XYZ file of C-alpha atoms in Angstrom:
437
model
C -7.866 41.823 -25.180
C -11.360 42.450 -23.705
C -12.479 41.403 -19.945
C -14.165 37.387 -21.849
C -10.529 37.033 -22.845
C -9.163 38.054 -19.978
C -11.179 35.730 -18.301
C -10.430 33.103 -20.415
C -6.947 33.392 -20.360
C -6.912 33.094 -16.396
C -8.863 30.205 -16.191
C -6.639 28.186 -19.094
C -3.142 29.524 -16.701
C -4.773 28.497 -13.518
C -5.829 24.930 -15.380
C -2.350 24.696 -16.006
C -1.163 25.036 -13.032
C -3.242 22.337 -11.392
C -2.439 20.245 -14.167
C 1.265 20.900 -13.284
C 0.558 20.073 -9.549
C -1.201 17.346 -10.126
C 1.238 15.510 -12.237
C 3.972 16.407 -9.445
C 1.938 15.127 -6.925
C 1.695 11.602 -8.159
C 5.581 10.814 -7.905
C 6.519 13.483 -4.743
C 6.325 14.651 -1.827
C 5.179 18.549 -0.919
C 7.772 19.967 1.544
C 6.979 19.706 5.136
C 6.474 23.234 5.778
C 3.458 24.152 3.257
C 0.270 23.486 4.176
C -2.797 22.964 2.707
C -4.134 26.606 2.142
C -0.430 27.659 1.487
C 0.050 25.650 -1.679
C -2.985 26.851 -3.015
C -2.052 30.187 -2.253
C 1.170 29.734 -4.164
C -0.926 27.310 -7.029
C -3.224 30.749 -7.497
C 0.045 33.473 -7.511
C 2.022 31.189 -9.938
C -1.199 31.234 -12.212
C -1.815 34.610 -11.949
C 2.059 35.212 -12.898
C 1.855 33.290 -16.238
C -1.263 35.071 -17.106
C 0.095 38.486 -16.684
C 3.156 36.685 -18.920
C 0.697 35.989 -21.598
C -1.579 38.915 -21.722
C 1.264 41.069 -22.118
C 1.321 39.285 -25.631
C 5.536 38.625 -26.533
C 6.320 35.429 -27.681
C 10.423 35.664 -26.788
C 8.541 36.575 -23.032
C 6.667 33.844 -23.020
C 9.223 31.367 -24.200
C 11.748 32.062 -21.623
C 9.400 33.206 -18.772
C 6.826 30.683 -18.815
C 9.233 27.257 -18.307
C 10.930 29.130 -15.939
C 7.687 30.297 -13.898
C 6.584 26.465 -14.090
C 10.227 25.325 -12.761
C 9.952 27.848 -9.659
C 6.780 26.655 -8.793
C 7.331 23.228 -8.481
C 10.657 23.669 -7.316
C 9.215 25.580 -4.656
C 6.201 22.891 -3.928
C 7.837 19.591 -4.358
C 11.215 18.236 -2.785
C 12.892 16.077 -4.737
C 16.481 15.136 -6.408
C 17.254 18.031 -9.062
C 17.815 15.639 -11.700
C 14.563 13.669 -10.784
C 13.129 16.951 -10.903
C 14.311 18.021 -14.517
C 13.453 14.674 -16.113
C 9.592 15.201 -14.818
C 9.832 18.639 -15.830
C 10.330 17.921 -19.424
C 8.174 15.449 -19.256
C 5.219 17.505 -18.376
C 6.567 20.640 -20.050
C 6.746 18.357 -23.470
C 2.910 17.564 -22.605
C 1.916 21.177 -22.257
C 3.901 22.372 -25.223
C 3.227 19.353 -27.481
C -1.006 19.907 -26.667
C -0.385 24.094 -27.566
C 1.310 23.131 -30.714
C -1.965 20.743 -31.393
C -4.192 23.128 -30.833
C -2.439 25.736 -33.136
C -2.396 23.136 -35.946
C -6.215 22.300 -35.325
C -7.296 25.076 -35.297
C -5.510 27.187 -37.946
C -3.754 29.709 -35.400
C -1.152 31.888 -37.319
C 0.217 34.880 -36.485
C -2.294 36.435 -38.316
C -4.518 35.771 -35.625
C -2.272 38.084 -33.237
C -2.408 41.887 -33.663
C -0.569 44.431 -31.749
C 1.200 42.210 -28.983
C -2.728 41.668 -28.109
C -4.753 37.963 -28.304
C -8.290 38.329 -30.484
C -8.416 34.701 -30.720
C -9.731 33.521 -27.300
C -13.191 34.086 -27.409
C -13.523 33.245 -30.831
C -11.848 29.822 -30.071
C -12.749 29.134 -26.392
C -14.167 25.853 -26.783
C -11.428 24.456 -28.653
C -8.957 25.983 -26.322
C -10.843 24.357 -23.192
C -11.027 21.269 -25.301
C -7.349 21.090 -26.114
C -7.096 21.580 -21.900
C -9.426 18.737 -21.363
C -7.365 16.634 -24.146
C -4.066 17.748 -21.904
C -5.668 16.511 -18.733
C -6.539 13.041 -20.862
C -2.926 12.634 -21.647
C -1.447 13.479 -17.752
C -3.936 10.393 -16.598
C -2.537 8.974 -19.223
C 1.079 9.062 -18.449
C 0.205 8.806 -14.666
C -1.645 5.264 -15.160
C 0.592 3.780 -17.166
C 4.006 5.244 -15.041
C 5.385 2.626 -12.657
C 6.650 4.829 -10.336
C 3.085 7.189 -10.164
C 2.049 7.362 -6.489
C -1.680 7.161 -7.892
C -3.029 4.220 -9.746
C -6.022 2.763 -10.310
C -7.067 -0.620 -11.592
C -6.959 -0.305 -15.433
C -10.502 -1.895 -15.961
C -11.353 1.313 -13.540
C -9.184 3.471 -15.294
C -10.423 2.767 -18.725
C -14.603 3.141 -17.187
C -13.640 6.593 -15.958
C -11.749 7.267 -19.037
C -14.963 7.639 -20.916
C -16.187 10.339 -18.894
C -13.195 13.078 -20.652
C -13.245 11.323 -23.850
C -17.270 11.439 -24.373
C -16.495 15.498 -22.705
C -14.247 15.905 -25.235
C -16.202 14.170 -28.057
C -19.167 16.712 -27.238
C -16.960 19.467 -27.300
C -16.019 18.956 -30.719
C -18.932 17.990 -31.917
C -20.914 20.780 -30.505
C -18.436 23.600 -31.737
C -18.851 22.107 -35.580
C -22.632 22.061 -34.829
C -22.733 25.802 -34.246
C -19.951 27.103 -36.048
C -23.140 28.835 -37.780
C -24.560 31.924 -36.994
C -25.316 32.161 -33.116
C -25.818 34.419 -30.912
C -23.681 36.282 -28.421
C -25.112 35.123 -25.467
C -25.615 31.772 -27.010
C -22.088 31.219 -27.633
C -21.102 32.861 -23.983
C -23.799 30.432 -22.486
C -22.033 27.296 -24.255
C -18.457 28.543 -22.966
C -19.731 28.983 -19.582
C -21.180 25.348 -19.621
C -17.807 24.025 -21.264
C -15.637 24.810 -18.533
C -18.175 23.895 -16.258
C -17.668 20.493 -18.098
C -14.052 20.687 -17.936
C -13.693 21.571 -13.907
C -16.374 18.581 -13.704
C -14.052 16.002 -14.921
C -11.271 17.499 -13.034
C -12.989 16.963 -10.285
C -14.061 13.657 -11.036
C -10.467 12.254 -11.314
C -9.782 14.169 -7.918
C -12.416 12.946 -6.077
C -11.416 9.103 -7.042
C -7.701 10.061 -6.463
C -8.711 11.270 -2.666
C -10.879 7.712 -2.760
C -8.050 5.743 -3.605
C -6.060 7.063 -0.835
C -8.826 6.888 1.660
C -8.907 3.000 0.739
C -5.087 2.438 0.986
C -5.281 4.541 4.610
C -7.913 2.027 5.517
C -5.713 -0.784 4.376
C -2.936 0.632 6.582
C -5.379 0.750 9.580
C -6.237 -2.617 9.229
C -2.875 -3.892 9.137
C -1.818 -2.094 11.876
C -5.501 -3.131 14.238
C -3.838 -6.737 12.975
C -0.339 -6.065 14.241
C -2.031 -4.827 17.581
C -4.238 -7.791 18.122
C -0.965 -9.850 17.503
C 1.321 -8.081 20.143
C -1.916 -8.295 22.502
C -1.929 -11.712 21.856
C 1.686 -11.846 22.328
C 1.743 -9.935 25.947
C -1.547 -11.746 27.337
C -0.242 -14.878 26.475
C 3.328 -14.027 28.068
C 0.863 -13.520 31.330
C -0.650 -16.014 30.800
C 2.145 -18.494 30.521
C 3.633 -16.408 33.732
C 0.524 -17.511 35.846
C 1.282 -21.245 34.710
C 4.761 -21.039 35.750
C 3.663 -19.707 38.899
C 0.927 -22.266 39.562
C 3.861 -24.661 38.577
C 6.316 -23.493 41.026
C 3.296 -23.436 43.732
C 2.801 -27.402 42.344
C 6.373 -28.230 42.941
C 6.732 -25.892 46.564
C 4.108 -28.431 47.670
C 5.222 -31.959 46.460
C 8.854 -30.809 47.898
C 7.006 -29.856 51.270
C 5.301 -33.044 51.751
C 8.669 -35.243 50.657
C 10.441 -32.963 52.915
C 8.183 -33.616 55.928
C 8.331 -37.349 55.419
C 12.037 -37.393 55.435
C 12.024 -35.575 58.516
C 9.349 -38.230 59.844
C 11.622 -40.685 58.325
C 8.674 -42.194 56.433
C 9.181 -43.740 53.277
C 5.060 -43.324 52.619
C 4.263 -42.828 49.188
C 7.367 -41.333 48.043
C 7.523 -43.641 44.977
C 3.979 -42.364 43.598
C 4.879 -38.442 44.597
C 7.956 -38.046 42.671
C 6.462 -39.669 39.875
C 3.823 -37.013 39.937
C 6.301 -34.697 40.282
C 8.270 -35.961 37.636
C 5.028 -35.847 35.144
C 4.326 -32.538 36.208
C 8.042 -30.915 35.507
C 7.911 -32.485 31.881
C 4.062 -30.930 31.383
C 5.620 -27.785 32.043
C 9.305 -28.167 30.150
C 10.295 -25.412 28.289
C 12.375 -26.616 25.028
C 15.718 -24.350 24.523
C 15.267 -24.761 20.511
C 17.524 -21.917 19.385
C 19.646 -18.591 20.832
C 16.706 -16.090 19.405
C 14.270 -15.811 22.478
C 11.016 -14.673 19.841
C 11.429 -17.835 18.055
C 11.915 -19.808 21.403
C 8.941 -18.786 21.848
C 6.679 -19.091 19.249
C 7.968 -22.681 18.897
C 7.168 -23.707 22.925
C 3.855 -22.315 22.544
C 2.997 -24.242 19.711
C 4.249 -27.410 21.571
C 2.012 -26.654 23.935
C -0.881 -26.513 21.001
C 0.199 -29.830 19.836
C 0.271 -32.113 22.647
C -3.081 -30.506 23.211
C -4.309 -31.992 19.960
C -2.205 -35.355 19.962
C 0.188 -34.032 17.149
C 3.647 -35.360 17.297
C 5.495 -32.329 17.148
C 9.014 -32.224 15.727
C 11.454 -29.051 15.543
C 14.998 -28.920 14.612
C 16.168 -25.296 14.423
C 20.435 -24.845 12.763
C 22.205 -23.304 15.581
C 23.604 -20.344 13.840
C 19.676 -19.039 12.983
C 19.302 -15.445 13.621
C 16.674 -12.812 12.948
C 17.260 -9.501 12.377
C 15.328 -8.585 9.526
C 11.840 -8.422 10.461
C 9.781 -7.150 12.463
C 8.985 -9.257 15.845
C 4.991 -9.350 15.534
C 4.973 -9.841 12.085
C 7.063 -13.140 12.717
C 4.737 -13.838 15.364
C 1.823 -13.996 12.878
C 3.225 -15.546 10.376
C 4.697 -18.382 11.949
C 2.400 -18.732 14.647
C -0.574 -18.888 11.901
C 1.260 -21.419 9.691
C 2.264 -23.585 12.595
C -1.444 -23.532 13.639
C -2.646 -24.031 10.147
C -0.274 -26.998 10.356
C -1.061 -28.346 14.113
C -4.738 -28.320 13.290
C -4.898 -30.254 9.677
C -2.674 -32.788 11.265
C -5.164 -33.236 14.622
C -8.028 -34.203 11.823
C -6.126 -37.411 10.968
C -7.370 -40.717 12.341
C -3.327 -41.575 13.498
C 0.270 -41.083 13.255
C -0.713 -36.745 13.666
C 2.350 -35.168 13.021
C 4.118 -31.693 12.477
C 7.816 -31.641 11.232
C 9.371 -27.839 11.098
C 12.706 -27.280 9.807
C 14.266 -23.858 10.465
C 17.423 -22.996 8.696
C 19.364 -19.963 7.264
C 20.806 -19.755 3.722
C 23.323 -17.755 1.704
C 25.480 -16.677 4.565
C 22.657 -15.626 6.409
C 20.953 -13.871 4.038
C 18.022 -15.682 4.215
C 15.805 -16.794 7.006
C 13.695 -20.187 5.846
C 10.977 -22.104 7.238
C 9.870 -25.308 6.306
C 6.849 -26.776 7.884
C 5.524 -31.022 6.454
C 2.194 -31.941 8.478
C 0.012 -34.948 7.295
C -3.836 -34.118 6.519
C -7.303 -35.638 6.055
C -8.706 -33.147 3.684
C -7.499 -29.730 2.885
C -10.792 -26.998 4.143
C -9.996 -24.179 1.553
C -8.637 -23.744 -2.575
C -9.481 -20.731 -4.290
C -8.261 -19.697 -7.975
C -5.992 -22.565 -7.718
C -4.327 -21.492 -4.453
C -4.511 -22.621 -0.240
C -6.372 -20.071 1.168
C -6.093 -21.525 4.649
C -6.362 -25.133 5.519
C -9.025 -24.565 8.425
C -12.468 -23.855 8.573
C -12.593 -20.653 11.164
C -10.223 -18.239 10.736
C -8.782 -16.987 14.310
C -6.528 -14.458 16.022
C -3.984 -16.932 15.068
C -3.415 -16.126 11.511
C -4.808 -14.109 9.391
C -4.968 -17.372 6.532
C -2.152 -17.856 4.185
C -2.947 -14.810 1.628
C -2.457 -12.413 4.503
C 0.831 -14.512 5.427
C 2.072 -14.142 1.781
C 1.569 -10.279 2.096
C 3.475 -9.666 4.910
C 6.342 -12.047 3.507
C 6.106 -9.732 -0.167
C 5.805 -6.684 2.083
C 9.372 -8.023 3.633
C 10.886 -9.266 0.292
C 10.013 -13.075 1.159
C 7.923 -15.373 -0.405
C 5.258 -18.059 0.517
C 4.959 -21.410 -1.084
C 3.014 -23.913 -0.538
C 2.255 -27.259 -1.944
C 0.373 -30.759 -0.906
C 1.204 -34.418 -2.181
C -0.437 -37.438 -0.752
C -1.861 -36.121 1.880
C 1.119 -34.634 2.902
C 1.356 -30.344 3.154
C 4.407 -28.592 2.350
C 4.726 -25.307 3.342
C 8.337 -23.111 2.143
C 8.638 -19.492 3.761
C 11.600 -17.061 2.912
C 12.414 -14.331 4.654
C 15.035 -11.577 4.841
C 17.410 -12.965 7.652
C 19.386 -9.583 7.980
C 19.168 -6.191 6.967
């Protein structure tokens, strides 16, 4: 074997390899204590290993000692459950072995073609070889795509657009070997191999580069959600202080009214005590705190939304079962969700000309498994519909809510659901939640 198929054969092992990684990498994890430069470290010995396997030209060598090469290395790279682990295994094994066994029936490849222990073949069937490695990539997409449990996926309309970058590659490859199968030469035909596995690392590299995309957009996504969450629990605390400055403007309120009834009983003057406790009185029920349920988060959320409604004229009705509890979610996401849909409601009912009302049922179901909401508000006309759905039945979106699409994540995100219907002016809205874990 001269130093082209030498070369060659290197490239096609170390191809391999990343193929290998690559299709590992979709459905686990690397182990905690390799980094970055470390795995390809490892990637390039492995390679290196099954080329020195396959120069040294025995078939019973390579049959045993290649799978079981490809089995360290990922065993070493990945962690995983062993029989997780097999199952992929064979899997991409089958791939590798089942694209080799293509190529050799392609192609013509006998024995023949091997003299000595030592491969002649490479360089006089390079650009089918690298085109049988770009058809093997092709078929790992493949299989990644159309996996439900791959890690990586892209939209299949994007999928099938980038798609047509290998298969046009591989078209050309074909095409262009048949076209000079004629006389050519030397450097000609070295020149074309060169730019074929240029071609080849290209569209490696263009599947890479998306896959790092992809992740970039779901880290983003992550972000976001958790810049939401924040802005929630700030909402959360500055309204606690804000609600803590009432009560003690409140308790000021009341110091005062009790000091001036206090000095006129001294006085023993009757005065104005009729019209001062009546003030009084109207100024304890402004500020009455409603015990709705035991669960102090949903106490609340429901207070402060009484608050919101007798700001805006809504008749505001709650009747929460007294064995609710909430265990299963997450505190600020309940705070968005509920506190958005009880706004949604509080303002669509406010637009009506009269009778503004919000009814809100909370209740738990199958022995608790099951936390569920049920909000009925009257409205004038609903603000937003899109593809057939309620987007959000206001006009500005605020800190609020983050409109009903974001409050149907969250509740998938949870293993809930979000319904929501209206009927004569009337708006239903149904949300189910985990109640326990």
């Amino acid at each position: 074997m001269n130093f082209v198929d030498k070369g060659i054969m290197l490239i096609v092992c170390i191809v391999e390899i990343y193929l290998l990684w690559d299709f590992f990498n979709a459905y686990f994890e690397s182990r905690e204590r390799w980094k970055s430069i470390e795995i390809i470290l490892i990637s390039m010995t492995s390679g290196l290993v099954l080329f020195l396997f396959n120069i040294m030209g025995n078939s019973y060598l390579n049959l045993i000692g290649v799978p079981v090469i490809l089995w360290c290395y990922i065993s070493i790279i990945f962690k995983s459950k062993i029989g997780e682990r097999i199952i992929y295994f064979l899997t991409a094994f089958s791939i590798l072995l089942g694209c080799e066994f293509l190529y050799v029936v392609l192609f013509n490849v006998t024995a023949e073609d091997i003299r000595g222990g030592e491969y002649v073949l490479l360089s006089d069937h390079a650009l089918q070889l690298i085109s049988i490695k770009l058809f093997t990539f092709i078929i790992f997409m493949v299989v990644k795509q159309i996996s439900g449990k791959s890690r990586k996926h892209m939209s299949n309309n994007i999928f099938l657009m980038y798609l047509c970058v290998p298969f046009a590659s591989l078209g050309i490859m074909m095409t262009s070997f048949y076209l000079v199968a004629g006389a050519v030469e030397v450097w000609q035909k070295m020149l074309m191999i060169v730019f074929f596995i240029l071609m080849l690392i290209g569209n490696i590299m263009i599947f890479y580069v998306f896959d790092r995309y992809s992740e970039s957009i779901c880290q983003q996504a992550e972000q976001e959600n958790l810049i939401v969450q924040q802005q929630a629990e700030l909402q959360y605390y500055t309204r606690i202080i804000e609600m803590q400055e009432i009560q003690k403007e409140f308790q000021h309120d009341i110091s005062q009214y009790l000091g001036i009834i206090r000095k006129m009983a001294e006085e023993n003057s009757t005065g104005n005590v009729k019209e001062i406790t009546e003030e009084l009185a109207d100024i304890i029920s402004n500020h009455e705190q409603s015990l709705y349920s035991s669960v102090p988060i949903l106490d609340y959320i429901l207070n402060e939304k009484a608050i919101f409604a007798r700001q805006n004229d809504v008749n505001y009705d709650v009747y929460v079962e007294p064995n609710v509890i909430i265990t299963g979610i997450h505190e600020i996401e309940l705070i968005s969700m509920m506190g958005n849909l009880i706004d949604n409601a509080i303002q669509a009912a406010a637009e009506t000309a009269e009778n503004a009302y919000v009814k809100i049922r909370i209740f738990m179901r199958n022995n608790g498994a099951f936390l569920v909401l049920k909000i009925e508000n009257n409205y004038e006309e609903m603000r937003i519909k899109k593809d057939g759905r309620f987007v959000s039945t206001k006009r500005e979106d605020g800190l609020h809510g983050l409109g009903l699409r974001s409050v149907e994540r969250i509740a998938k995100k949870n293993h809930g659901y979000l319904e929501c219907n209206a009927e004569g002016k009337v708006f239903h809205t149904l949300l189910v939640l985990p109640g326990k874990i």
